[in-house]
PDB file of C-alpha atoms in Angstrom:
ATOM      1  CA  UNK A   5      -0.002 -43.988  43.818  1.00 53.00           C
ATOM      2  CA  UNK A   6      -2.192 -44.407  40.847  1.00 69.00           C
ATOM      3  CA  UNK A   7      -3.428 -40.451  41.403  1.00 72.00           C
ATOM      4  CA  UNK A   8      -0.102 -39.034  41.255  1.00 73.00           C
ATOM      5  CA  UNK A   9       0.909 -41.100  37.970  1.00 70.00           C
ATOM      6  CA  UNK A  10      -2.276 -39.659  36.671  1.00 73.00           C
ATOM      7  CA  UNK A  11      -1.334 -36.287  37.534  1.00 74.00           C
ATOM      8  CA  UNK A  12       1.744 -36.694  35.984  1.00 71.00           C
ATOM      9  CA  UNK A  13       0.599 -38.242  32.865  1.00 70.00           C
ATOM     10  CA  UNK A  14      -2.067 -35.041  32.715  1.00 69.00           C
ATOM     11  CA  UNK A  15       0.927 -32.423  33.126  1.00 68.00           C
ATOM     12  CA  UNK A  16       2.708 -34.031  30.376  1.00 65.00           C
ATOM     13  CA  UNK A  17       0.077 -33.953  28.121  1.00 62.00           C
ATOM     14  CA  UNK A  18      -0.608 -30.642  28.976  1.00 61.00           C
ATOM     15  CA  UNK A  19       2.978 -29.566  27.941  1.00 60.00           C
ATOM     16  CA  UNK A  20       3.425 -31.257  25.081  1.00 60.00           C
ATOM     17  CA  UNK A  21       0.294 -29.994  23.841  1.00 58.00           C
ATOM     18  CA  UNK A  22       1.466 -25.990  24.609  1.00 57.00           C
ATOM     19  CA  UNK A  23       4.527 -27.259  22.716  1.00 63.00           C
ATOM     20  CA  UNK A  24       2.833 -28.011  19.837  1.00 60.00           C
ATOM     21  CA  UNK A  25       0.677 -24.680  20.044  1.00 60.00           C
ATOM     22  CA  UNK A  26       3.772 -22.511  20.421  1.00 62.00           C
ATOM     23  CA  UNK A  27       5.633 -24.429  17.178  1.00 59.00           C
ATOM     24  CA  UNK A  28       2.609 -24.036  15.444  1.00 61.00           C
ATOM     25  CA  UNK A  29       2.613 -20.254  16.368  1.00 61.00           C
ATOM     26  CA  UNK A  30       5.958 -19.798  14.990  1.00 62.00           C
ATOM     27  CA  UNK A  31       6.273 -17.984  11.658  1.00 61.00           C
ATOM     28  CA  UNK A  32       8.989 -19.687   9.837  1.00 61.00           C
ATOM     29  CA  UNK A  33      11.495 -17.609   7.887  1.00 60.00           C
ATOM     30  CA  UNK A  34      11.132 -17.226   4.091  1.00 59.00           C
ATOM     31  CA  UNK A  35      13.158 -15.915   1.982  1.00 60.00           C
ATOM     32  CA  UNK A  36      11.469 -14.809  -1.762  1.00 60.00           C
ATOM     33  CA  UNK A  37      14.142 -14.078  -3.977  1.00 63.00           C
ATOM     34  CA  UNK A  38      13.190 -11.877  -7.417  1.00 58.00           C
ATOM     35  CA  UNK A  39      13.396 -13.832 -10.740  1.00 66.00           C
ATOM     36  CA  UNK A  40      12.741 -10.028 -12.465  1.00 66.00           C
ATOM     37  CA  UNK A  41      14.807  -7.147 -12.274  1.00 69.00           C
ATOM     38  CA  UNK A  42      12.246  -4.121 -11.138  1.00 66.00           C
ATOM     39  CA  UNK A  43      13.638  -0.840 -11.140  1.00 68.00           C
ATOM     40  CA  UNK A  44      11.861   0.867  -8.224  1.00 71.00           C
ATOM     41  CA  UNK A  45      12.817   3.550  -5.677  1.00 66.00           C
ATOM     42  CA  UNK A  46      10.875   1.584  -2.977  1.00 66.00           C
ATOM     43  CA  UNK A  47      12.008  -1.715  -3.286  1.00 68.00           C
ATOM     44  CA  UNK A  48      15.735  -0.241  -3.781  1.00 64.00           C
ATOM     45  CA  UNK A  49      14.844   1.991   0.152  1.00 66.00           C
ATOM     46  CA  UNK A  50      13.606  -1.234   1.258  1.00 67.00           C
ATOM     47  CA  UNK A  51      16.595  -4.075   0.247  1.00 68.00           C
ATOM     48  CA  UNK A  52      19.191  -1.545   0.872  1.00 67.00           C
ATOM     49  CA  UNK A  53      20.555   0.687   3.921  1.00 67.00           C
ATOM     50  CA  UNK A  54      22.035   3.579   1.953  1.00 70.00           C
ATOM     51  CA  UNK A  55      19.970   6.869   0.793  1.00 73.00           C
ATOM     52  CA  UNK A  56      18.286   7.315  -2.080  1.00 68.00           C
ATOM     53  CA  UNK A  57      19.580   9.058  -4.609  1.00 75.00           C
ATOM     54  CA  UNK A  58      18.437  12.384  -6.378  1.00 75.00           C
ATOM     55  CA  UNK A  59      16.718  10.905  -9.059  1.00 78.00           C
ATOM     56  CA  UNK A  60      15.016   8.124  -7.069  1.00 79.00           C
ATOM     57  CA  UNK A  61      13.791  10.824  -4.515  1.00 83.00           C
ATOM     58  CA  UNK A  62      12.282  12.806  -7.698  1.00 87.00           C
ATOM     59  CA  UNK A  63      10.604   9.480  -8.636  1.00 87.00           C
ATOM     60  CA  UNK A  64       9.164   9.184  -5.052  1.00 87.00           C
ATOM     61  CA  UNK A  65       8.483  12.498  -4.949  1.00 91.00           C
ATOM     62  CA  UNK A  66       6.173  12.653  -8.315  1.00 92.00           C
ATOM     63  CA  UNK A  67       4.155   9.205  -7.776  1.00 92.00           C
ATOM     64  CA  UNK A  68       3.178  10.594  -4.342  1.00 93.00           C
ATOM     65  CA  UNK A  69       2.166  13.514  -6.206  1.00 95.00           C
ATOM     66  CA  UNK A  70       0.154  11.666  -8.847  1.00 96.00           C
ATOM     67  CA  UNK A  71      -0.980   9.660  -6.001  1.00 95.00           C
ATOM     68  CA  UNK A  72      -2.452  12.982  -4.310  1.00 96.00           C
ATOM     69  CA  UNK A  73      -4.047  13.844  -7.556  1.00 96.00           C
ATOM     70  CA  UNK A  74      -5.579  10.788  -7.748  1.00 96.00           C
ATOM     71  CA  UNK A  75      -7.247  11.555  -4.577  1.00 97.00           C
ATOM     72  CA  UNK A  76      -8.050  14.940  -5.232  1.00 96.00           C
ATOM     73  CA  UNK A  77      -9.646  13.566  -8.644  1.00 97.00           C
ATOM     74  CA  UNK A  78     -11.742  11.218  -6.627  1.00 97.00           C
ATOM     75  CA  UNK A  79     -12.932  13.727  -3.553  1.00 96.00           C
ATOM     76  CA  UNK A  80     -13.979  16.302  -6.674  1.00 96.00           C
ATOM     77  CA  UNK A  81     -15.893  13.240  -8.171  1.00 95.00           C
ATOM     78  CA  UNK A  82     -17.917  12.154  -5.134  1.00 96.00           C
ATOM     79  CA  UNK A  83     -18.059  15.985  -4.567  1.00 95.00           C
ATOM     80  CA  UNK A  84     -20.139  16.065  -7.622  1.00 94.00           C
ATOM     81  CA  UNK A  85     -22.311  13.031  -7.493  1.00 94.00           C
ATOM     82  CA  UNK A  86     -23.449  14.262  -3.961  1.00 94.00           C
ATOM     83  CA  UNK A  87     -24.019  17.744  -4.658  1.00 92.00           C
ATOM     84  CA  UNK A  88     -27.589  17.478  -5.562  1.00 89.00           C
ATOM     85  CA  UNK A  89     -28.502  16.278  -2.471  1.00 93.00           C
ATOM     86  CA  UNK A  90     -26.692  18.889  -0.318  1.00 89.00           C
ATOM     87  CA  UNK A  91     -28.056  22.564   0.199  1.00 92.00           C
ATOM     88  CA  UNK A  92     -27.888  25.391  -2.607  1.00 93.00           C
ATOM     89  CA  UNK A  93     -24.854  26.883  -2.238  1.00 94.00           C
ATOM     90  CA  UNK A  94     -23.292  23.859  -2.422  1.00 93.00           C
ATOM     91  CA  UNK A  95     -24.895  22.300  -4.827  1.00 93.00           C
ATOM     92  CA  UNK A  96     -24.008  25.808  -7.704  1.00 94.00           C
ATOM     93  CA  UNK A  97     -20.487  25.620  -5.834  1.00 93.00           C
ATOM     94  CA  UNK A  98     -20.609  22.060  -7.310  1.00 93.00           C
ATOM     95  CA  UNK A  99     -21.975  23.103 -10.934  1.00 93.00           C
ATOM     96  CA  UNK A 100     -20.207  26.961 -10.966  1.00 94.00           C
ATOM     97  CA  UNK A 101     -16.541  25.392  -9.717  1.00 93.00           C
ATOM     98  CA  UNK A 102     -15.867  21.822  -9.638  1.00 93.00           C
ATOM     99  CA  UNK A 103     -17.930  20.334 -12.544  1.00 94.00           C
ATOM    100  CA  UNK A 104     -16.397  22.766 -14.966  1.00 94.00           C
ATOM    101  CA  UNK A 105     -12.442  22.084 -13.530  1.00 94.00           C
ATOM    102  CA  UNK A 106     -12.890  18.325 -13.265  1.00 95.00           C
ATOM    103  CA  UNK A 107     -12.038  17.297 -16.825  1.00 94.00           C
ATOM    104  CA  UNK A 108      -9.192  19.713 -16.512  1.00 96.00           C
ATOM    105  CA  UNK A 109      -7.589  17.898 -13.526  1.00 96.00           C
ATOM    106  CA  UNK A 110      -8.565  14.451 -14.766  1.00 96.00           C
ATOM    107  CA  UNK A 111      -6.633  15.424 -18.259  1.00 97.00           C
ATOM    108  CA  UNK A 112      -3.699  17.258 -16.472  1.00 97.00           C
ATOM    109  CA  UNK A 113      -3.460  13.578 -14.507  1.00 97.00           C
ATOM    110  CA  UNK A 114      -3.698  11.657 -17.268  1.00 96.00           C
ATOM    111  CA  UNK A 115      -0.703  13.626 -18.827  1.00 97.00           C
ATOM    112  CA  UNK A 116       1.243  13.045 -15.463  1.00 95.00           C
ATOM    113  CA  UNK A 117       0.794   9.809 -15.456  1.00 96.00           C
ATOM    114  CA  UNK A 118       1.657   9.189 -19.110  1.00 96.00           C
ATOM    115  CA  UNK A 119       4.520  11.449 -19.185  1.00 94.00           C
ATOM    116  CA  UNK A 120       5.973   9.387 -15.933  1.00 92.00           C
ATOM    117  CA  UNK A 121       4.908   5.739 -17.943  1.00 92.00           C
ATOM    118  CA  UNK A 122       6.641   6.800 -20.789  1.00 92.00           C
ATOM    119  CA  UNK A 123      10.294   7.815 -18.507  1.00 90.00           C
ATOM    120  CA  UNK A 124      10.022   4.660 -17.131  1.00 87.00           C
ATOM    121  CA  UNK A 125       9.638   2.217 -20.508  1.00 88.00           C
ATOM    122  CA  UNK A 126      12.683   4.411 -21.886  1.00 86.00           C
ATOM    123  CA  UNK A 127      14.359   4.031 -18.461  1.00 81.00           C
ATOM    124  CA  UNK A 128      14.308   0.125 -19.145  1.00 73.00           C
ATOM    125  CA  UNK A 129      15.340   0.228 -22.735  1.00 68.00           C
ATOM    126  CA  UNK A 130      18.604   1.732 -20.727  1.00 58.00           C
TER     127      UNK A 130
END
């Protein structure tokens, strides 16, 4: 008698205890609402189900494109730092190429960038 009230005391103990793991495991819903008005293409694709529009899929369009630059821009940069330690051929590809075209590309994407900060502070004087 006493061994079967002790296995049943053990099984419920056992569940209760995976019933406090699985609420615990559980996310529980949030819901963040925006106190600011942001005027982005992504969050817009994101909180809505309709298609972006032309002008928000030019907007996407050029940040991934500044967003490529900036990669380009960094690949050129460790490019350069490493070049001394690679062979020859590299290294005067390095100095004859790259080094010469970097401050090009790093001004062109400074320009981008600008141009695309300045669209969007008049955008929000709109």
């Amino acid at each position: 008698f006493d061994k079967r009230l002790a296995e049943k005391v053990v099984k419920k103990q056992k569940k209760s205890k995976k019933d406090r793991l699985q609420g615990m495991l559980e996310p529980t819903p949030v819901k963040a609402e925006r106190q600011i008005k942001v005027d982005s293409p992504i969050i817009d694709k994101v909180n809505s189900d309709e298609a972006l529009s032309g002008n928000q899929q030019l907007e996407t369009l050029y940040v991934g494109f500044l967003s490529l630059l900036f990669f380009v821009i960094l690949g050129m940069g460790i490019f350069l730092s490493i070049s001394g330690f690679l062979s020859d051929d590299l290294d005067q590809f390095a100095a004859d190429v790259i080094f010469p075209n970097f401050s090009y590309v790093v001004g062109f994407f400074l320009a981008c960038s600008s141009l695309y900060g300045l669209y969007k502070a008049r955008q929000g004087e709109m």
